[in-house]
Amino acid sequence: MSNVQSLDRALNLLEIISKHGPISLNELVEMTQLSKTTIHRLVKSLIENNYVKQDTLTHQYELTYKLFQLGYASIQNIDYLNIAKSLISELAIAVTETCHLVIEDRHEVLYIEKFIPNNAVYTMASKIGQRAPMYCTAVGKSILSTYDEQTIASIWNETNIQSYTENTITNFDDFMSEIRDVRQQGYAEDREENEKGIYCVGTHFVNYRNDVQGAISLSFSTTQLHKKDFYITQLQETANNISKHLGHINS
């Protein structure tokens, strides 16, 4: 086996363990169709390099925090995110609701910051490092609205479209109608499409070249829908402030 092939297989194992761990050796064999000997050798190397650990009782494999440390170090090196984090914390406190900061990664949204004020009405189950589809999240819709229809269609076709609630949009024509609304109004909405009882409003921010750098959202209980217009105003103001800090003079 070549070094490149071994590397590809080891990386594939990391992804599988990330999604399905803790996981047994037999399950890894079944999912990869590799031999036990090959799996054992690759996992042994990942353990020796502190990417994977094995439970002493169950003998199942799971990831260590090393990948998180590497990813977090990369994120910390992006200066504008520190600006965004500071501003979303102020936003969350001002509206007493949960605020998220995301970036697009491989046609998904990646949550890189979550701020919950002490007096938040409702706390979402979302976590930093979590991924979510773009089509059923306010932040994802906002980012997608900056793309042309051909690009959106390509991303849509590569995505496993499914209904998380009865409100999830699963028809492409309906989704494009939604995207046109997002472009017109300047923000996106998640109307209980990802989680029942939770409503989200989101919008993206840009740099001096007008390149989308990320998006922010406010998530709140549907019992607070009477405050939606206020939330949207505050959200857009914060996104504009982030863009201004990134040199976008037309924000």
Coordinates of C-alpha atoms in Angstrom, one line a residue:
M1 CA 0.0 0.0 0.0
S2 CA 1.4 3.4 -0.9
N3 CA 1.9 6.2 1.6
V4 CA -0.7 8.3 -0.2
Q5 CA -3.3 5.5 -0.1
S6 CA -2.6 4.9 3.6
L7 CA -3.1 8.6 4.3
D8 CA -6.4 8.7 2.4
R9 CA -7.6 5.7 4.3
A10 CA -6.5 7.1 7.7
L11 CA -8.3 10.4 6.9
N12 CA -11.4 8.5 5.9
L13 CA -11.3 6.7 9.2
L14 CA -11.1 10.0 11.1
E15 CA -14.2 11.2 9.3
I16 CA -16.1 8.0 10.0
I17 CA -15.1 8.0 13.7
S18 CA -16.0 11.7 13.9
K19 CA -19.5 11.0 12.6
H20 CA -20.2 7.6 14.2
G21 CA -17.9 7.3 17.2
P22 CA -17.5 5.7 19.6
I23 CA -17.3 2.9 17.1
S24 CA -15.9 -0.7 17.2
L25 CA -13.3 -2.3 15.0
N26 CA -15.9 -4.6 13.4
E27 CA -18.1 -1.6 12.6
L28 CA -15.1 0.2 11.0
V29 CA -14.4 -2.9 8.9
E30 CA -18.0 -3.0 7.8
M31 CA -18.2 0.7 6.9
T32 CA -14.9 0.8 5.0
Q33 CA -14.8 -2.7 3.5
L34 CA -11.1 -2.9 4.6
S35 CA -9.6 -5.9 6.4
K36 CA -9.3 -6.0 10.2
T37 CA -5.5 -6.0 9.8
T38 CA -5.5 -2.8 7.8
I39 CA -7.9 -1.0 10.0
H40 CA -6.0 -2.1 13.1
R41 CA -2.7 -0.8 11.7
L42 CA -4.2 2.5 10.6
V43 CA -6.0 3.1 13.9
K44 CA -2.9 2.2 15.9
S45 CA -1.0 4.9 14.0
L46 CA -3.8 7.4 14.7
I47 CA -3.7 6.5 18.4
E48 CA 0.1 6.8 18.6
N49 CA -0.3 10.3 17.1
N50 CA -3.0 11.2 19.6
Y51 CA -5.8 11.7 17.0
V52 CA -7.8 8.7 18.2
K53 CA -8.3 7.0 21.6
Q54 CA -9.6 3.6 22.6
D55 CA -11.9 3.0 25.6
T56 CA -10.3 0.5 27.9
L57 CA -13.6 -1.2 28.7
T58 CA -15.6 -1.2 25.5
H59 CA -12.5 -1.2 23.2
Q60 CA -14.4 1.3 20.9
Y61 CA -12.6 4.1 19.2
E62 CA -13.3 7.8 19.4
L63 CA -11.6 11.1 18.5
T64 CA -9.4 13.0 20.9
Y65 CA -9.4 16.8 21.1
K66 CA -6.4 17.1 18.8
L67 CA -8.3 17.8 15.6
F68 CA -10.4 20.4 17.5
Q69 CA -7.2 22.1 18.8
L70 CA -5.8 22.2 15.2
G71 CA -9.1 23.6 13.8
Y72 CA -9.5 26.1 16.6
A73 CA -6.0 27.4 16.1
S74 CA -6.7 27.9 12.4
I75 CA -9.9 29.8 13.2
Q76 CA -8.2 31.9 15.8
N77 CA -5.7 33.1 13.2
I78 CA -8.5 34.7 11.2
D79 CA -8.5 38.2 12.6
Y80 CA -12.0 39.3 11.5
L81 CA -13.6 36.5 13.5
N82 CA -12.4 38.1 16.7
I83 CA -14.1 41.3 15.7
A84 CA -17.3 39.4 14.8
K85 CA -17.3 37.5 18.1
S86 CA -17.1 40.7 20.1
L87 CA -19.9 42.3 18.2
I88 CA -22.2 39.2 18.4
S89 CA -21.8 39.0 22.1
E90 CA -23.0 42.6 22.3
L91 CA -25.9 41.8 20.1
A92 CA -26.9 38.7 22.1
I93 CA -26.8 40.8 25.4
A94 CA -28.8 43.6 23.8
V95 CA -31.7 41.4 22.6
T96 CA -31.3 38.7 25.3
E97 CA -31.3 35.9 22.7
T98 CA -28.8 33.3 21.4
C99 CA -26.5 34.5 18.6
H100 CA -24.5 32.3 16.3
L101 CA -21.5 33.0 14.1
V102 CA -20.9 30.7 11.1
I103 CA -18.7 30.3 8.1
E104 CA -19.4 28.2 5.0
D105 CA -17.3 25.0 4.8
R106 CA -17.8 22.4 2.1
H107 CA -21.3 23.7 1.2
E108 CA -22.4 23.5 4.9
V109 CA -22.5 26.0 7.6
L110 CA -20.0 25.5 10.4
Y111 CA -20.8 27.0 13.8
I112 CA -17.7 28.7 15.1
E113 CA -19.2 30.8 17.9
K114 CA -22.3 30.7 20.0
F115 CA -23.2 33.4 22.6
I116 CA -26.0 33.0 25.1
P117 CA -26.8 35.9 27.4
N118 CA -27.4 35.0 31.0
N119 CA -31.1 36.1 30.8
A120 CA -31.8 34.3 27.4
V121 CA -35.4 33.2 27.1
Y122 CA -34.5 30.0 25.4
T123 CA -31.2 28.1 24.8
M124 CA -30.7 26.1 21.6
A125 CA -29.0 22.7 21.5
S126 CA -26.5 23.9 18.8
K127 CA -22.8 23.5 19.6
I128 CA -19.6 25.2 18.4
G129 CA -18.0 22.9 15.7
Q130 CA -21.4 21.6 14.7
R131 CA -22.3 21.5 11.0
A132 CA -25.8 22.1 9.5
P133 CA -27.2 22.1 5.9
M134 CA -27.5 25.5 4.2
Y135 CA -31.0 25.0 2.8
C136 CA -32.8 24.9 6.2
T137 CA -30.9 27.4 8.2
A138 CA -31.2 31.2 8.1
V139 CA -27.4 31.7 7.9
G140 CA -27.1 29.2 5.1
K141 CA -29.9 30.8 3.1
S142 CA -28.3 34.2 3.5
I143 CA -25.0 33.0 2.2
L144 CA -26.6 31.1 -0.7
S145 CA -28.5 34.2 -1.7
T146 CA -25.2 35.7 -2.8
Y147 CA -24.7 33.0 -5.4
D148 CA -26.2 32.6 -8.9
E149 CA -28.9 30.1 -9.5
Q150 CA -26.6 27.6 -11.2
T151 CA -24.3 27.5 -8.2
I152 CA -27.2 27.2 -5.8
A153 CA -28.6 24.3 -7.9
S154 CA -25.3 22.5 -7.8
I155 CA -25.0 22.8 -4.0
W156 CA -28.7 21.7 -3.7
N157 CA -28.0 18.6 -5.8
E158 CA -25.0 17.7 -3.7
T159 CA -27.0 18.0 -0.4
N160 CA -29.0 15.3 1.2
I161 CA -32.3 17.2 1.2
Q162 CA -34.6 16.0 3.9
S163 CA -37.5 17.3 6.1
Y164 CA -36.4 18.1 9.7
T165 CA -39.9 19.5 10.4
E166 CA -43.1 19.9 8.4
N167 CA -41.8 23.4 7.6
T168 CA -38.6 22.4 5.9
I169 CA -38.5 23.4 2.2
T170 CA -37.6 20.4 0.1
N171 CA -38.7 21.5 -3.3
F172 CA -36.0 23.4 -5.3
D173 CA -38.4 25.8 -7.0
D174 CA -39.9 26.7 -3.7
F175 CA -36.5 27.2 -2.3
M176 CA -35.4 29.5 -5.1
S177 CA -38.5 31.6 -4.4
E178 CA -37.4 31.8 -0.8
I179 CA -33.9 32.9 -2.0
R180 CA -35.4 35.7 -4.1
D181 CA -37.2 37.0 -1.0
V182 CA -34.0 36.8 1.0
R183 CA -32.2 38.9 -1.6
Q184 CA -35.0 41.5 -1.6
Q185 CA -35.3 41.9 2.1
G186 CA -31.7 41.6 3.1
Y187 CA -32.0 38.8 5.6
A188 CA -33.1 35.2 5.8
E189 CA -35.5 33.3 8.0
D190 CA -35.7 29.8 9.4
R191 CA -39.4 29.3 10.2
E192 CA -39.1 26.3 12.4
E193 CA -37.5 24.4 9.5
N194 CA -34.6 22.9 11.5
E195 CA -36.1 22.6 15.0
K196 CA -39.7 22.9 16.1
G197 CA -40.4 25.9 18.3
I198 CA -37.3 27.7 17.2
Y199 CA -37.3 30.7 14.8
C200 CA -34.1 32.1 13.4
V201 CA -33.2 35.2 11.4
G202 CA -29.8 35.5 9.8
T203 CA -27.7 37.6 7.5
H204 CA -24.2 37.5 6.1
F205 CA -21.3 40.0 6.3
V206 CA -18.6 40.9 3.7
N207 CA -15.1 42.3 3.5
Y208 CA -13.7 45.3 1.5
R209 CA -14.0 43.3 -1.7
N210 CA -17.6 42.5 -1.0
D211 CA -16.7 38.8 -0.5
V212 CA -18.9 37.0 2.0
Q213 CA -16.9 36.1 5.1
G214 CA -19.5 34.5 7.2
A215 CA -23.0 35.0 8.6
I216 CA -24.7 35.6 12.0
S217 CA -28.1 34.7 13.3
L218 CA -30.4 35.2 16.2
S219 CA -32.4 32.2 17.4
F220 CA -35.4 32.5 19.6
S221 CA -38.5 30.8 20.7
T222 CA -41.6 31.2 18.6
T223 CA -43.2 32.7 21.7
Q224 CA -41.0 35.8 21.0
L225 CA -42.1 36.3 17.4
H226 CA -43.7 39.6 18.3
K227 CA -40.1 40.9 18.6
K228 CA -39.0 39.7 15.2
D229 CA -38.8 43.1 13.6
F230 CA -36.7 44.4 16.5
Y231 CA -34.4 41.4 16.2
I232 CA -33.9 41.8 12.5
T233 CA -33.0 45.5 12.9
Q234 CA -30.4 44.7 15.5
L235 CA -29.1 41.8 13.5
Q236 CA -28.6 43.8 10.3
E237 CA -27.0 46.6 12.2
T238 CA -24.5 44.2 13.8
A239 CA -23.7 42.5 10.4
N240 CA -23.2 46.0 8.9
N241 CA -20.8 46.9 11.7
I242 CA -18.8 43.7 11.1
S243 CA -18.6 44.5 7.4
K244 CA -17.4 48.0 8.2
H245 CA -14.6 46.7 10.4
L246 CA -13.6 44.6 7.4
G247 CA -13.4 47.7 5.2
H248 CA -16.7 47.5 3.4
I249 CA -17.5 51.2 2.8
N250 CA -21.0 50.7 1.5
S251 CA -22.4 48.9 4.5

